[in-house]
Amino acid sequence: MRARFVVAVLLAALIAMCITPAYKLDKFQFSKTDNVKFLFERNNEPIRGNTSVSLSITFDGWNTTIKGIQEIELSLSSSATIPLLLENSSILNFDIEKLEAYGAKVSVEGLYDGKYGLLLLKVSPSKSRQKIRILYTSHYQPLLDIEERDIIEWHMKSTKDYFYLPPEAYMLIPKIDGDVTISVESYPANYTLVGILKLPNNKYKPILPERGTFYANGGRFYILLGRWNIYKKNIVIDGKNVDVIALTDEGKWVVDELAKILKIYSSRLIPYPYDELIYIRFKGHRSETEGFGLYGGAAGTQFKSVIPHEVAHNWFGIYAELGLLDESFATYTSAFYNMTSEQLDYWEGMCLSSRDSTPIVDINAVRKHQTNLYQRGGFIFRSLQFVVGNKTFFEGLREVLKICHARGCTQTEETLNLIKEIYENLTGQDLDWFFKEWFYTADYPNFTVSNLKIAQNDSYYSLMLNITEENGFAMPLEVRIATVAENITKKILVNGSSLLEVKTKERPIMVILDPNDWIANINGSSYRVNWEKFTFEKIGKEELEINGVKVVVN
């Protein structure tokens, strides 16, 4: 980083605008100071005005060069100071070539702290409308950028195939409150252009350009360039047209699956609340399975293992905010899409492999408690669906979305109490027991068959089962009795110990506890994390047979 910038400030006299006099200031010196970014952020309230940026972008697979023209339009009635922040580092270098002012006189002060530069433009209006025009060149190495200036940069990693430009790479950051227009006049061939805008509510919205132009009012704007194909599909949900768009190299099947997901989720929750859904594929910054939900979209490293969850955030997290429980609900909702019995077993194994003993009600941050918040939380709502029944459960979910859309539900315990109250009103039952044992502990039930007897009569067999639960849970439980000719499924409440008697036409050969995997229980999954190898492995479950009947805990 150079300790000084050369700024040519040209204040031109334009006859058409009747501006006099004109003057020129060369070789402007930046003064050394501390914490320029802090000075920028505390520098007065934003001034009303509009900003437009015109860019030409080149990329050689490693370096981007951005030729830019930035214009700031003002309507000042008295003198004001406009701060402009720029970042210079080993991977990002800004060269300001010319600054022009129309309808005003401008004096410039420059400050620099070793990483950030600050231009303070003191604008003295001579006309009712003023315009500041800055010509510059930016040199940026996106593949080396690990700055993580904003939370979205924690997830995205630039590669030769798809890279992003933070606003610091392509413009001077003005403290201006108004419309922002970004026109990309040229960019590398074989790349596709898209943007992500940070909204005032800290959500992120994907934006497609209109003839190379983005209208990016409201917050930080990221320009993304990728070697994607664009696939589009229009579907109708609840009488409304929704455009489904995929920017990916995975194939056309992705946009068809996105449409399928939207229809499935909409049929069980509320109709998809937005007019479009845009999926953007990118490289993960930390792992190969990384993503995030967007306002009207989703972004991620791969479709199958990431995007069904991220699309669910358009209901839980974007449309309605439920705080940390957004992740639990998104995990639960993603199971609507192509969930197989093997995947359920895998999901249950993730829950049971957790070494985190923190109850969900006590979790205050996502990163340290991902398994409990995502996997356990999602499975708990699956269990609640089993307890209250499908119709009641989805009716309650729609009520949760309605309430939390209107007011926000970001406090975990308050939100759990709200959810409990909704389902108690719908069922007429006290559900305090369910919420206490699942959300206020980190344990799992341990169902076992402690005794099994078979009695044969003239025309039927009588099976008597004693089912126990050893970890203090009281839960309804499905039990399937299989014979050669039939499967019989019963539902009983297990509270400590319960007895089930079933009559069958033929001799039972198998008993399965929780055959549909409604409940994560200790002996229930064939998968576990091997913490020594940090791998997820299929384990051999001990087979149990009592009186010639195979007993399986699912």
Coordinates of C-alpha atoms in Angstrom, one line a residue:
M1 CA 0.0 0.0 0.0
R2 CA 1.4 3.4 -0.9
A3 CA 1.4 6.0 1.9
R4 CA 0.1 8.6 -0.5
F5 CA -2.3 8.9 -3.3
V6 CA -2.1 11.2 -6.2
V7 CA -5.5 12.9 -6.8
A8 CA -6.0 15.3 -9.6
V9 CA -8.9 17.5 -8.7
L10 CA -10.3 19.3 -11.7
L11 CA -13.1 21.8 -11.1
A12 CA -14.2 22.5 -14.6
A13 CA -16.0 25.6 -15.8
L14 CA -18.8 24.4 -18.0
I15 CA -20.6 27.1 -19.9
A16 CA -23.7 25.0 -20.2
M17 CA -24.0 24.9 -16.5
C18 CA -22.7 28.5 -16.0
I19 CA -20.2 27.5 -13.3
T20 CA -17.3 29.9 -12.5
P21 CA -14.6 29.9 -11.6
A22 CA -12.7 26.7 -12.3
Y23 CA -9.5 25.6 -10.6
K24 CA -7.2 22.6 -10.4
L25 CA -5.4 20.9 -7.5
D26 CA -2.6 18.4 -8.2
K27 CA -0.7 15.8 -6.1
F28 CA -2.9 15.8 -3.1
Q29 CA -1.3 14.4 0.0
F30 CA -3.0 12.0 2.4
S31 CA -2.3 12.6 6.1
K32 CA -1.5 9.7 8.4
T33 CA -4.1 9.1 11.1
D34 CA -5.6 6.3 13.2
N35 CA -8.8 4.3 12.6
V36 CA -10.0 5.8 9.4
K37 CA -13.0 3.5 9.2
F38 CA -14.2 4.7 12.6
L39 CA -13.9 8.3 11.5
F40 CA -16.0 7.5 8.4
E41 CA -18.7 5.8 10.4
R42 CA -19.1 8.5 12.9
N43 CA -18.9 11.4 10.4
N44 CA -22.3 13.1 10.6
E45 CA -25.5 11.7 9.3
P46 CA -25.8 10.6 5.7
I47 CA -26.6 13.4 3.2
R48 CA -29.4 12.9 0.7
G49 CA -28.2 12.2 -2.8
N50 CA -28.0 9.7 -5.6
T51 CA -25.0 7.6 -6.6
S52 CA -24.3 6.0 -9.9
V53 CA -21.3 3.8 -10.9
S54 CA -20.2 2.8 -14.4
L55 CA -17.8 -0.1 -14.5
S56 CA -15.6 -2.0 -17.0
I57 CA -14.3 -5.2 -15.5
T58 CA -11.5 -7.5 -16.8
F59 CA -10.3 -10.7 -15.1
D60 CA -7.3 -12.9 -16.1
G61 CA -8.1 -15.8 -13.7
W62 CA -6.2 -14.1 -10.9
N63 CA -6.4 -10.3 -11.1
T64 CA -9.4 -8.1 -11.8
T65 CA -8.9 -4.6 -13.1
I66 CA -11.9 -2.3 -12.8
K67 CA -12.1 1.0 -14.6
G68 CA -14.8 3.1 -12.9
I69 CA -16.7 6.4 -13.1
Q70 CA -18.6 7.3 -10.0
E71 CA -21.1 10.2 -9.9
I72 CA -22.7 11.6 -6.9
E73 CA -25.7 13.9 -7.5
L74 CA -26.7 16.4 -4.7
S75 CA -29.1 19.2 -4.0
L76 CA -27.3 21.1 -1.3
S77 CA -28.5 24.5 -0.2
S78 CA -25.4 25.1 2.0
S79 CA -21.9 23.7 2.4
A80 CA -21.5 20.1 3.5
T81 CA -18.8 17.5 3.8
I82 CA -19.1 14.3 1.9
P83 CA -16.9 11.4 3.2
L84 CA -15.7 8.8 0.8
L85 CA -14.1 5.6 2.1
L86 CA -11.6 3.5 0.1
E87 CA -9.7 0.4 1.0
N88 CA -6.1 -0.2 -0.1
S89 CA -4.2 -3.4 0.8
S90 CA -1.9 -6.0 -0.7
I91 CA -4.8 -7.4 -2.7
L92 CA -6.8 -4.2 -3.4
N93 CA -5.4 -0.9 -4.7
F94 CA -7.4 2.2 -5.7
D95 CA -5.9 4.8 -8.1
I96 CA -8.0 7.9 -8.3
E97 CA -7.3 9.6 -11.6
K98 CA -9.6 12.6 -11.6
L99 CA -12.2 14.3 -9.5
E100 CA -14.6 16.8 -11.2
A101 CA -17.2 19.0 -9.6
Y102 CA -20.2 20.7 -11.3
G103 CA -22.4 23.3 -9.7
A104 CA -20.1 23.6 -6.7
K105 CA -16.6 24.3 -5.4
V106 CA -14.9 21.4 -3.7
S107 CA -11.9 21.2 -1.4
V108 CA -10.5 17.9 -0.5
E109 CA -8.8 16.5 2.7
G110 CA -7.3 13.0 2.7
L111 CA -6.6 10.7 5.7
Y112 CA -5.0 7.3 5.7
D113 CA -4.4 4.7 8.4
G114 CA -2.4 2.1 6.5
K115 CA -5.4 0.2 5.2
Y116 CA -8.3 2.6 4.7
G117 CA -8.2 6.0 3.0
L118 CA -10.8 8.7 3.7
L119 CA -11.6 11.6 1.3
L120 CA -13.5 14.4 2.9
L121 CA -15.0 16.5 0.2
K122 CA -16.2 19.9 1.4
V123 CA -18.8 20.9 -1.1
S124 CA -19.8 24.5 -1.4
P125 CA -22.8 24.8 -3.8
S126 CA -23.0 27.5 -6.4
K127 CA -26.1 26.0 -8.1
S128 CA -29.2 24.2 -6.9
R129 CA -27.9 20.9 -8.1
Q130 CA -24.4 19.6 -7.8
K131 CA -22.5 16.6 -9.2
I132 CA -19.2 15.1 -8.2
R133 CA -17.6 12.9 -10.8
I134 CA -14.7 10.6 -9.9
L135 CA -12.6 8.6 -12.4
Y136 CA -10.5 5.7 -11.0
T137 CA -8.9 2.3 -11.5
S138 CA -9.1 -0.5 -9.0
H139 CA -6.8 -3.5 -9.0
Y140 CA -8.2 -6.4 -7.0
Q141 CA -7.2 -10.1 -6.4
P142 CA -10.5 -11.8 -5.4
L143 CA -9.0 -15.3 -5.0
L144 CA -6.7 -14.0 -2.2
D145 CA -9.4 -12.0 -0.4
I146 CA -10.1 -13.4 3.1
E147 CA -11.1 -10.1 4.6
E148 CA -14.7 -11.1 5.5
R149 CA -16.0 -7.5 5.8
D150 CA -19.6 -8.8 6.1
I151 CA -21.2 -12.0 7.3
I152 CA -22.0 -13.1 3.7
E153 CA -18.3 -13.2 3.0
W154 CA -17.9 -15.9 5.6
H155 CA -19.7 -18.2 3.2
M156 CA -18.4 -17.2 -0.3
K157 CA -15.0 -18.0 -1.7
S158 CA -13.8 -16.7 -5.0
T159 CA -12.4 -19.0 -7.6
K160 CA -11.6 -18.8 -11.3
D161 CA -15.1 -20.1 -12.1
Y162 CA -17.0 -17.8 -9.9
F163 CA -15.9 -14.8 -7.9
Y164 CA -17.4 -11.8 -6.1
L165 CA -16.6 -8.1 -5.9
P166 CA -17.3 -6.4 -2.6
P167 CA -18.3 -2.7 -2.9
E168 CA -14.8 -1.8 -1.7
A169 CA -13.3 -3.3 -4.8
Y170 CA -15.3 -1.4 -7.4
M171 CA -16.3 2.0 -5.8
L172 CA -15.5 4.6 -3.2
I173 CA -18.0 4.1 -0.3
P174 CA -20.0 7.4 0.1
K175 CA -22.0 8.4 3.1
I176 CA -25.0 9.2 0.9
D177 CA -28.6 8.3 1.5
G178 CA -30.4 7.8 -1.7
D179 CA -30.7 5.7 -4.9
V180 CA -27.7 3.7 -6.1
T181 CA -27.3 2.6 -9.7
I182 CA -24.5 0.3 -10.8
S183 CA -23.9 -0.2 -14.5
V184 CA -21.5 -2.9 -15.7
E185 CA -20.6 -1.8 -19.2
S186 CA -18.3 -4.8 -19.9
Y187 CA -17.1 -7.9 -18.1
P188 CA -15.3 -11.1 -19.0
A189 CA -16.7 -13.3 -21.8
N190 CA -18.2 -16.6 -20.7
Y191 CA -19.2 -15.2 -17.3
T192 CA -22.7 -14.4 -16.1
L193 CA -23.5 -11.4 -14.0
V194 CA -25.6 -11.3 -10.9
G195 CA -25.7 -9.3 -7.7
I196 CA -26.5 -9.7 -4.0
L197 CA -27.9 -6.7 -2.1
K198 CA -27.8 -6.4 1.7
L199 CA -31.1 -5.0 2.8
P200 CA -31.7 -2.6 5.8
N201 CA -33.1 -5.6 7.8
N202 CA -29.7 -7.4 7.3
K203 CA -31.2 -9.9 4.8
Y204 CA -29.7 -10.5 1.4
K205 CA -31.5 -10.3 -1.9
P206 CA -30.3 -11.7 -5.2
I207 CA -30.7 -9.3 -8.1
L208 CA -30.4 -9.9 -11.8
P209 CA -29.2 -7.0 -13.9
E210 CA -31.5 -5.1 -16.3
R211 CA -29.3 -4.7 -19.4
G212 CA -26.2 -4.7 -17.3
T213 CA -27.6 -2.3 -14.7
F214 CA -28.4 -3.0 -11.0
Y215 CA -30.6 -0.8 -8.9
A216 CA -29.0 -1.4 -5.5
N217 CA -30.7 0.9 -3.1
G218 CA -30.5 0.1 0.6
G219 CA -27.1 -1.3 1.5
R220 CA -23.9 -3.2 0.5
F221 CA -24.0 -4.6 -3.0
Y222 CA -21.9 -7.5 -4.2
I223 CA -21.3 -8.1 -7.8
L224 CA -20.9 -11.8 -8.7
L225 CA -19.5 -13.2 -11.9
G226 CA -19.6 -16.9 -12.6
R227 CA -19.3 -19.5 -15.4
W228 CA -22.9 -20.4 -14.9
N229 CA -25.7 -21.4 -17.2
I230 CA -29.0 -19.7 -16.5
Y231 CA -32.1 -21.9 -16.3
K232 CA -35.5 -20.4 -15.9
K233 CA -39.0 -21.7 -15.3
N234 CA -42.3 -20.1 -14.4
I235 CA -44.7 -21.8 -12.1
V236 CA -48.0 -20.9 -10.5
I237 CA -48.5 -21.2 -6.8
D238 CA -51.8 -20.3 -5.2
G239 CA -52.8 -18.4 -8.4
K240 CA -49.6 -16.4 -8.4
N241 CA -46.8 -16.6 -11.1
V242 CA -43.4 -17.3 -9.6
D243 CA -40.2 -17.1 -11.7
V244 CA -37.7 -19.9 -10.7
I245 CA -34.1 -19.1 -11.8
A246 CA -30.9 -21.1 -11.4
L247 CA -27.4 -19.8 -12.0
T248 CA -25.5 -23.1 -11.9
D249 CA -23.2 -25.5 -13.7
E250 CA -25.1 -28.5 -12.3
G251 CA -27.6 -28.8 -15.1
K252 CA -31.2 -28.0 -16.1
W253 CA -32.6 -30.5 -13.7
V254 CA -31.9 -28.0 -10.8
V255 CA -34.5 -25.5 -11.9
D256 CA -37.1 -28.3 -12.1
E257 CA -36.2 -29.5 -8.6
L258 CA -36.4 -25.9 -7.3
A259 CA -39.9 -25.6 -8.7
K260 CA -40.8 -28.9 -7.1
I261 CA -39.5 -27.8 -3.7
L262 CA -41.5 -24.5 -3.8
K263 CA -44.7 -26.4 -4.5
I264 CA -44.1 -29.0 -1.8
Y265 CA -43.2 -26.4 0.9
S266 CA -46.1 -24.1 -0.2
S267 CA -48.6 -26.9 0.1
R268 CA -47.7 -27.6 3.8
L269 CA -46.7 -24.1 5.0
I270 CA -48.1 -21.0 3.3
P271 CA -47.8 -20.2 -0.4
Y272 CA -44.3 -19.1 -1.3
P273 CA -44.4 -15.4 -0.4
Y274 CA -42.2 -13.9 -3.2
D275 CA -42.4 -13.4 -6.9
E276 CA -39.2 -15.1 -7.8
L277 CA -36.6 -17.6 -6.5
I278 CA -33.0 -17.2 -7.6
Y279 CA -30.5 -19.9 -6.8
I280 CA -26.8 -19.0 -7.1
R281 CA -24.1 -21.7 -6.9
F282 CA -20.7 -20.7 -5.5
K283 CA -17.6 -22.2 -3.8
G284 CA -17.8 -22.5 0.0
H285 CA -15.4 -20.5 2.1
R286 CA -15.1 -23.2 4.8
S287 CA -16.6 -26.4 3.5
E288 CA -18.1 -28.2 0.5
T289 CA -21.6 -28.1 2.1
E290 CA -22.2 -24.4 2.7
G291 CA -25.0 -22.1 1.9
F292 CA -27.4 -19.3 3.1
G293 CA -30.9 -18.3 2.5
L294 CA -31.6 -15.2 0.4
Y295 CA -34.7 -12.9 0.3
G296 CA -36.3 -14.6 -2.7
G297 CA -33.5 -17.0 -3.3
A298 CA -30.8 -19.3 -2.0
A299 CA -27.1 -19.7 -2.5
G300 CA -24.9 -22.7 -1.8
T301 CA -22.1 -25.0 -2.8
Q302 CA -24.3 -27.7 -4.2
F303 CA -28.0 -28.3 -4.7
K304 CA -28.8 -31.7 -3.2
S305 CA -27.3 -31.4 0.3
V306 CA -27.7 -27.6 0.9
I307 CA -30.4 -25.9 -1.1
P308 CA -33.5 -27.6 0.2
H309 CA -32.6 -26.2 3.6
E310 CA -31.6 -22.7 2.3
V311 CA -34.9 -22.4 0.3
A312 CA -36.8 -23.2 3.5
H313 CA -35.3 -20.0 5.0
N314 CA -37.6 -18.0 2.7
W315 CA -40.3 -19.0 5.2
F316 CA -38.3 -19.4 8.4
G317 CA -35.8 -16.5 8.6
I318 CA -36.8 -14.2 5.8
Y319 CA -40.7 -14.1 5.8
A320 CA -40.9 -14.8 9.5
E321 CA -38.0 -14.4 11.9
L322 CA -37.8 -17.0 14.7
G323 CA -34.2 -16.3 15.8
L324 CA -32.1 -19.4 16.3
L325 CA -35.1 -21.6 15.8
D326 CA -35.0 -20.6 12.1
E327 CA -32.4 -23.3 11.6
S328 CA -34.4 -25.9 13.4
F329 CA -37.5 -25.2 11.3
A330 CA -35.5 -25.0 8.0
T331 CA -33.9 -28.4 8.8
Y332 CA -37.3 -29.8 9.5
T333 CA -38.9 -28.3 6.4
S334 CA -36.1 -29.6 4.1
A335 CA -37.2 -33.1 5.0
F336 CA -40.4 -32.6 2.9
Y337 CA -38.2 -32.9 -0.2
N338 CA -37.2 -36.5 -1.2
M339 CA -36.6 -37.7 2.3
T340 CA -35.9 -41.5 2.3
S341 CA -35.9 -43.9 5.2
E342 CA -32.1 -44.1 4.8
Q343 CA -31.8 -40.3 5.0
L344 CA -34.0 -40.3 8.1
D345 CA -31.7 -42.8 9.7
Y346 CA -28.7 -40.7 8.8
W347 CA -30.4 -37.6 10.3
E348 CA -31.1 -39.5 13.5
G349 CA -27.5 -40.6 13.7
M350 CA -26.3 -37.0 13.4
C351 CA -28.5 -36.2 16.4
L352 CA -27.3 -39.1 18.5
S353 CA -23.6 -38.4 17.7
S354 CA -23.7 -34.9 19.2
R355 CA -21.4 -34.3 22.1
D356 CA -23.1 -31.1 23.0
S357 CA -25.1 -31.2 26.2
T358 CA -26.6 -27.7 25.8
P359 CA -30.5 -27.7 25.7
I360 CA -31.9 -25.7 22.8
V361 CA -33.5 -23.2 25.2
D362 CA -30.0 -22.3 26.5
I363 CA -28.3 -21.9 23.1
N364 CA -27.3 -18.3 22.3
A365 CA -25.1 -18.8 19.2
V366 CA -25.4 -21.0 16.2
R367 CA -21.7 -21.9 15.5
K368 CA -20.9 -23.8 18.7
H369 CA -24.2 -25.7 18.8
Q370 CA -25.0 -26.6 15.1
T371 CA -25.9 -30.2 15.7
N372 CA -28.3 -29.5 18.5
L373 CA -29.9 -26.5 16.8
Y374 CA -30.1 -27.9 13.3
Q375 CA -30.4 -31.7 13.6
R376 CA -31.9 -32.2 17.0
G377 CA -34.2 -29.1 16.7
G378 CA -35.5 -30.3 13.3
F379 CA -36.1 -33.8 14.6
I380 CA -38.0 -32.4 17.6
F381 CA -40.5 -30.7 15.3
R382 CA -40.9 -34.0 13.4
S383 CA -41.7 -35.6 16.7
L384 CA -44.2 -32.8 17.5
Q385 CA -45.9 -33.5 14.2
F386 CA -46.3 -37.1 15.3
V387 CA -47.7 -36.1 18.7
V388 CA -50.4 -33.7 17.5
G389 CA -51.1 -35.2 14.0
N390 CA -50.4 -33.9 10.5
K391 CA -53.4 -31.6 10.0
T392 CA -53.1 -29.9 13.4
F393 CA -49.3 -29.6 13.1
F394 CA -49.4 -27.8 9.7
E395 CA -52.3 -25.6 10.9
G396 CA -50.1 -24.6 13.8
L397 CA -47.1 -23.9 11.6
R398 CA -49.1 -21.6 9.5
E399 CA -50.2 -19.7 12.6
V400 CA -46.6 -19.5 13.8
L401 CA -45.6 -18.0 10.4
K402 CA -48.4 -15.5 10.5
I403 CA -47.7 -14.3 14.0
C404 CA -43.9 -14.1 13.6
H405 CA -44.1 -12.4 10.2
A406 CA -46.1 -9.6 11.9
R407 CA -44.0 -9.1 15.0
G408 CA -40.8 -11.2 14.8
C409 CA -40.0 -14.0 17.3
T410 CA -36.3 -13.8 18.0
Q411 CA -36.2 -14.8 21.6
T412 CA -35.9 -18.6 21.8
E413 CA -37.8 -19.3 25.1
E414 CA -40.6 -16.8 24.3
T415 CA -41.0 -18.3 20.8
L416 CA -41.1 -21.9 22.3
N417 CA -43.8 -20.7 24.7
L418 CA -45.7 -19.2 21.7
I419 CA -45.5 -22.4 19.7
K420 CA -46.6 -24.5 22.8
E421 CA -49.6 -22.2 23.3
I422 CA -50.6 -22.4 19.7
Y423 CA -50.6 -26.2 19.7
E424 CA -52.3 -26.4 23.1
N425 CA -55.1 -24.3 21.8
L426 CA -55.4 -26.4 18.7
T427 CA -55.4 -29.8 20.5
G428 CA -56.9 -28.8 23.8
Q429 CA -54.0 -30.7 25.5
D430 CA -51.3 -29.7 27.9
L431 CA -48.1 -30.0 26.0
D432 CA -45.7 -28.7 28.7
W433 CA -44.3 -32.2 29.1
F434 CA -43.2 -32.4 25.5
F435 CA -41.5 -29.0 25.4
K436 CA -39.8 -29.6 28.8
E437 CA -38.3 -33.0 27.9
W438 CA -37.2 -32.0 24.4
F439 CA -36.2 -28.3 24.5
Y440 CA -35.0 -28.1 28.1
T441 CA -32.7 -31.1 28.0
A442 CA -30.2 -32.5 25.5
D443 CA -31.0 -36.1 26.1
Y444 CA -32.9 -38.7 24.0
P445 CA -35.3 -41.4 24.9
N446 CA -34.1 -45.0 25.3
F447 CA -36.9 -47.4 24.2
T448 CA -36.4 -51.1 24.7
V449 CA -38.5 -54.3 24.8
S450 CA -38.0 -55.7 28.2
N451 CA -40.3 -58.7 27.9
L452 CA -42.1 -60.5 25.0
K453 CA -44.6 -63.4 25.3
I454 CA -46.6 -65.2 22.6
A455 CA -49.7 -67.3 23.4
Q456 CA -51.4 -69.4 20.7
N457 CA -55.1 -69.9 20.6
D458 CA -57.3 -71.8 18.2
S459 CA -57.6 -69.0 15.5
Y460 CA -55.0 -66.4 16.5
Y461 CA -51.8 -65.5 18.3
S462 CA -51.7 -63.2 21.3
L463 CA -48.5 -61.1 21.5
M464 CA -47.7 -59.3 24.8
L465 CA -45.0 -56.7 24.8
N466 CA -43.5 -54.8 27.8
I467 CA -41.9 -51.6 26.4
T468 CA -39.7 -49.5 28.7
E469 CA -38.1 -46.0 28.4
E470 CA -35.1 -45.5 30.6
N471 CA -34.2 -41.8 30.3
G472 CA -37.3 -40.1 31.8
F473 CA -39.2 -39.4 28.6
A474 CA -42.9 -39.9 28.2
M475 CA -43.7 -40.2 24.5
P476 CA -46.3 -41.9 22.3
L477 CA -44.6 -44.6 20.3
E478 CA -45.6 -46.5 17.1
V479 CA -45.1 -50.2 17.3
R480 CA -45.2 -52.5 14.2
I481 CA -45.9 -56.2 14.5
A482 CA -44.9 -58.2 11.4
T483 CA -46.1 -61.6 10.4
V484 CA -45.6 -63.5 7.1
A485 CA -49.0 -62.2 5.9
E486 CA -49.6 -58.8 7.6
N487 CA -48.1 -55.7 9.3
I488 CA -50.1 -54.3 12.2
T489 CA -49.1 -50.8 13.6
K490 CA -50.2 -49.7 17.0
K491 CA -49.6 -46.4 18.9
I492 CA -49.1 -46.4 22.7
L493 CA -47.9 -44.0 25.3
V494 CA -44.7 -45.1 27.0
N495 CA -44.1 -43.5 30.3
G496 CA -41.6 -45.5 32.2
S497 CA -43.1 -48.9 31.2
S498 CA -46.1 -49.8 29.1
L499 CA -47.8 -53.1 28.1
L500 CA -49.1 -53.7 24.6
E501 CA -51.2 -56.7 23.6
V502 CA -51.9 -57.5 20.0
K503 CA -53.7 -60.4 18.3
T504 CA -52.4 -61.7 15.0
K505 CA -53.6 -64.4 12.6
E506 CA -50.1 -65.8 12.2
R507 CA -47.2 -66.0 14.5
P508 CA -45.3 -62.7 14.8
I509 CA -41.8 -62.7 13.4
M510 CA -40.7 -59.2 14.0
V511 CA -41.5 -56.2 16.3
I512 CA -40.3 -52.7 15.2
L513 CA -40.3 -49.8 17.6
D514 CA -40.8 -46.4 15.8
P515 CA -41.0 -47.9 12.3
N516 CA -41.4 -44.5 10.6
D517 CA -38.6 -42.7 12.6
W518 CA -40.8 -40.1 14.2
I519 CA -38.6 -40.0 17.3
A520 CA -34.8 -39.8 17.7
N521 CA -34.1 -42.5 20.3
I522 CA -30.8 -43.8 21.6
N523 CA -30.8 -47.2 19.9
G524 CA -32.5 -46.0 16.8
S525 CA -29.9 -45.2 14.1
S526 CA -27.4 -47.3 12.2
Y527 CA -25.1 -44.3 11.8
R528 CA -22.7 -42.5 14.1
V529 CA -19.8 -40.1 13.9
N530 CA -16.4 -41.6 14.4
W531 CA -14.8 -38.8 16.4
E532 CA -11.3 -40.3 16.1
K533 CA -11.4 -40.2 12.3
F534 CA -14.0 -37.4 12.0
T535 CA -16.1 -39.5 9.6
F536 CA -19.7 -40.5 9.6
E537 CA -20.0 -44.3 9.5
K538 CA -22.6 -47.0 9.4
I539 CA -22.4 -49.1 12.6
G540 CA -23.4 -52.7 13.3
K541 CA -26.5 -52.7 15.5
E542 CA -26.8 -55.5 18.0
E543 CA -29.7 -57.7 17.0
L544 CA -32.2 -58.7 19.6
E545 CA -34.4 -61.8 19.5
I546 CA -36.9 -62.7 22.2
N547 CA -38.9 -66.0 22.1
G548 CA -38.2 -66.3 18.4
V549 CA -39.3 -62.8 17.5
K550 CA -36.8 -60.3 16.1
V551 CA -36.9 -56.9 17.9
V552 CA -35.8 -53.8 16.1
V553 CA -35.5 -50.2 17.5
N554 CA -35.7 -47.9 14.5

